[in-house]
Coordinates of C-alpha atoms in Angstrom, one line a residue:
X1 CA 9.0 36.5 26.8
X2 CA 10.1 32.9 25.9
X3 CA 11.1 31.1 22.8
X4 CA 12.3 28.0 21.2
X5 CA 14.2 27.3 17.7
X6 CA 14.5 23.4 17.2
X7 CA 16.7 22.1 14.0
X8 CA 16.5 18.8 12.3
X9 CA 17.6 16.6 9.6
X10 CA 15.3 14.7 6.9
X11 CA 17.1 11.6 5.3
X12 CA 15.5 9.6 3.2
X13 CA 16.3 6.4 0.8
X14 CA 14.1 4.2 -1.3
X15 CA 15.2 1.0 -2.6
X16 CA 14.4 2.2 -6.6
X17 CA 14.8 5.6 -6.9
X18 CA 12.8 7.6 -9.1
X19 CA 14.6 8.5 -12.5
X20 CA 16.0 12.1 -12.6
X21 CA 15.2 12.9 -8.8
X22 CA 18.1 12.9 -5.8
X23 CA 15.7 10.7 -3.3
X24 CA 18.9 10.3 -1.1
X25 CA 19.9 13.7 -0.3
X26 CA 19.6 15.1 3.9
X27 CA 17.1 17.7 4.1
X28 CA 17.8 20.5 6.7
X29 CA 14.2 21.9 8.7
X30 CA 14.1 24.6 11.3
X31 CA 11.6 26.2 13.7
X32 CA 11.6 29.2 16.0
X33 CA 8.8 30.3 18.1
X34 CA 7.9 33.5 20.7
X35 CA 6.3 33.4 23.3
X36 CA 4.9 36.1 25.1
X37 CA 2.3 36.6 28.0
X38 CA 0.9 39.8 27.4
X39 CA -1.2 39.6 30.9
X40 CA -1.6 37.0 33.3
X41 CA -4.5 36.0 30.7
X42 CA -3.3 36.4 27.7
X43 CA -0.3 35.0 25.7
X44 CA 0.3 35.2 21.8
X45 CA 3.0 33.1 20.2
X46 CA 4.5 33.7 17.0
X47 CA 5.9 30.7 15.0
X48 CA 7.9 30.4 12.0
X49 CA 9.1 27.0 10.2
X50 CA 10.9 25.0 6.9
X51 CA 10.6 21.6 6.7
X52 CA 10.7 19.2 4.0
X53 CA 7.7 17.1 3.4
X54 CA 6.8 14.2 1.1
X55 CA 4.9 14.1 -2.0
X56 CA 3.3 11.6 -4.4
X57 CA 4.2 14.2 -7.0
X58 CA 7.6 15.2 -6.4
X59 CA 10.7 13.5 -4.4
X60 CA 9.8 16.1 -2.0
X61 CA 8.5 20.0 -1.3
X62 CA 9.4 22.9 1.0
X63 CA 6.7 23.7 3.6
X64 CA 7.6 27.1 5.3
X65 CA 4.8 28.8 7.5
X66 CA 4.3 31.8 9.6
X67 CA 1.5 32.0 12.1
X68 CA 0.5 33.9 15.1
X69 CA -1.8 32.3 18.1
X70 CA -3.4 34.3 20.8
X71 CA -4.8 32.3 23.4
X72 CA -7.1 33.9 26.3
X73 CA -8.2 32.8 29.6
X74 CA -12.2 33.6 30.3
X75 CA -12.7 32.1 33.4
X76 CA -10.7 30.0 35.8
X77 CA -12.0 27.0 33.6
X78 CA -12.8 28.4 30.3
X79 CA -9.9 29.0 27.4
X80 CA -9.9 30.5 23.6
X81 CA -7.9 30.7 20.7
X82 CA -7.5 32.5 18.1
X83 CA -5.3 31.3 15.2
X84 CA -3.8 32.8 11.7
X85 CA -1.4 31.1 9.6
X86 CA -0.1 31.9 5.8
X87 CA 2.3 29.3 4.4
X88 CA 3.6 28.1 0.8
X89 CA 5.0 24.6 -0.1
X90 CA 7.6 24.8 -3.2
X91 CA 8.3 22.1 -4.8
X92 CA 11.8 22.5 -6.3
X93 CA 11.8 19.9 -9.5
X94 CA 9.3 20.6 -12.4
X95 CA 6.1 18.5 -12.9
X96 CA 4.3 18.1 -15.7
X97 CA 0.6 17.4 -15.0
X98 CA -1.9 17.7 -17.7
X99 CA -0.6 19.7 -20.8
X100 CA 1.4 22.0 -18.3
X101 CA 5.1 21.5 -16.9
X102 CA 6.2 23.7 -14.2
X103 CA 7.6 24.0 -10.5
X104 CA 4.6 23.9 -8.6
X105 CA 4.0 26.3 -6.0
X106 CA 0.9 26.1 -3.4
X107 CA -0.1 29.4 -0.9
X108 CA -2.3 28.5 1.7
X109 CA -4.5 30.9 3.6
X110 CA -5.7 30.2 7.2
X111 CA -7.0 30.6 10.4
X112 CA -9.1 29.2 13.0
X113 CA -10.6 29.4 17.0
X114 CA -10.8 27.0 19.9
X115 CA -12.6 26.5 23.0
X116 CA -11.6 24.7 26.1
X117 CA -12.8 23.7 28.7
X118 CA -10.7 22.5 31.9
X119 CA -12.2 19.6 34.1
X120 CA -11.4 20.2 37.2
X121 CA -8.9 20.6 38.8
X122 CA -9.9 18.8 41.8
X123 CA -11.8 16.1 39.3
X124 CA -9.0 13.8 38.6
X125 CA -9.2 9.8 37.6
X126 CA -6.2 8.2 37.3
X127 CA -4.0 10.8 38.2
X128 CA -4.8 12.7 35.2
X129 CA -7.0 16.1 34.7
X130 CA -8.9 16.4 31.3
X131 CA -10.3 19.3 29.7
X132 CA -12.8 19.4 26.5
X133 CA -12.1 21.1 23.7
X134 CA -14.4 22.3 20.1
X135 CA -12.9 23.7 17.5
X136 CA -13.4 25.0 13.9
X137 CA -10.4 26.0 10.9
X138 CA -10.4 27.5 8.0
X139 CA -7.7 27.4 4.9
X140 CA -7.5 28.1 1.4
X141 CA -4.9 27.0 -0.8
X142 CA -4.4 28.4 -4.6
X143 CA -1.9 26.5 -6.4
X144 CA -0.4 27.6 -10.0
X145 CA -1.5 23.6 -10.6
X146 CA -5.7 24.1 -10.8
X147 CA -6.3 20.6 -9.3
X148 CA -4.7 21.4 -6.2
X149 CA -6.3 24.7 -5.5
X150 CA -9.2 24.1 -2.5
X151 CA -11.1 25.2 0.8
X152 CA -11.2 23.3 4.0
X153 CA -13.8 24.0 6.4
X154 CA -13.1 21.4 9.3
X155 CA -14.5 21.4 12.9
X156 CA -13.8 18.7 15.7
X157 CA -14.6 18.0 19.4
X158 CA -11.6 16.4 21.8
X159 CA -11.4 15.3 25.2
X160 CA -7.6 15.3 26.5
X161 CA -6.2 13.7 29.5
X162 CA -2.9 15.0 31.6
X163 CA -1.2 13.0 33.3

């Protein structure tokens, strides 16, 4: 069983702030993971994390997550994943968009699996093995603002080097 927690600071300044929002404040964000290798082929981490982020809406939002990953090794080369993850982002000044005027509050919904593949490991160039990866995610977010309620369905390919 391992873990990690890391801590930071968000500071931000704009040369014209926007009227009735504190732009300038430090913004505290925190993570802590688990780690734990269940077998010799299997390892699930559990993640939690706050963190400010910016907006084109608001001076800024919350964005706080839970999510679980369970990663399994099928053969000597071959590697999967398995990923969930729920997560809200609350924005903490009110917005008015449309006829409404509220603090907006997002919840998204998600999940997704990978696939690896590991080059190797005597095929190196450069000092560097590489493995190929496809993958495919999922996430829905329902927001109490209409406009920002959607579904992302995404799927990409990657080859990684390690040097």
């Amino acid at each position: 069983l391992t873990g990690e927690a890391a801590a930071g600071l968000l500071w931000r300044r704009y040369r014209v702030q926007q009227t009735g929002l504190k732009n300038d404040l430090p913004r505290p964000s925190g993570s802590a993971d688990i780690k734990w290798t269940a077998s010799p082929l299997t390892t699930v981490k559990l993640t939690a994390l706050r963190k400010p982020e910016e907006s084109f809406t608001a001076a800024f939002y919350w964005y706080n997550a839970i999510s679980a990953t369970v990663g399994q090794a099928l053969s000597r080369n071959w590697h999967a994943r398995l990923h969930a993850q729920a997560a809200f982002a609350d924005y903490p000044q009110e917005q008015t968009l449309g006829a409404v005027t509220a603090r907006r509050l997002d919840r998204d919904l998600g999940g997704g699996l990978s696939l690896s593949y590991k080059i190797g490991p005597e095929a190196t160039w450069l000092g560097a093995t590489y493995d190929i990866t496809a993958d495919y995610a999922y996430k829905r977010r329902s927001s109490n603002f209409g406009q920002f309620s959607h579904r992302d369905n995404r799927s990409g390919a990657s080859i990684n080097a390690r040097f």
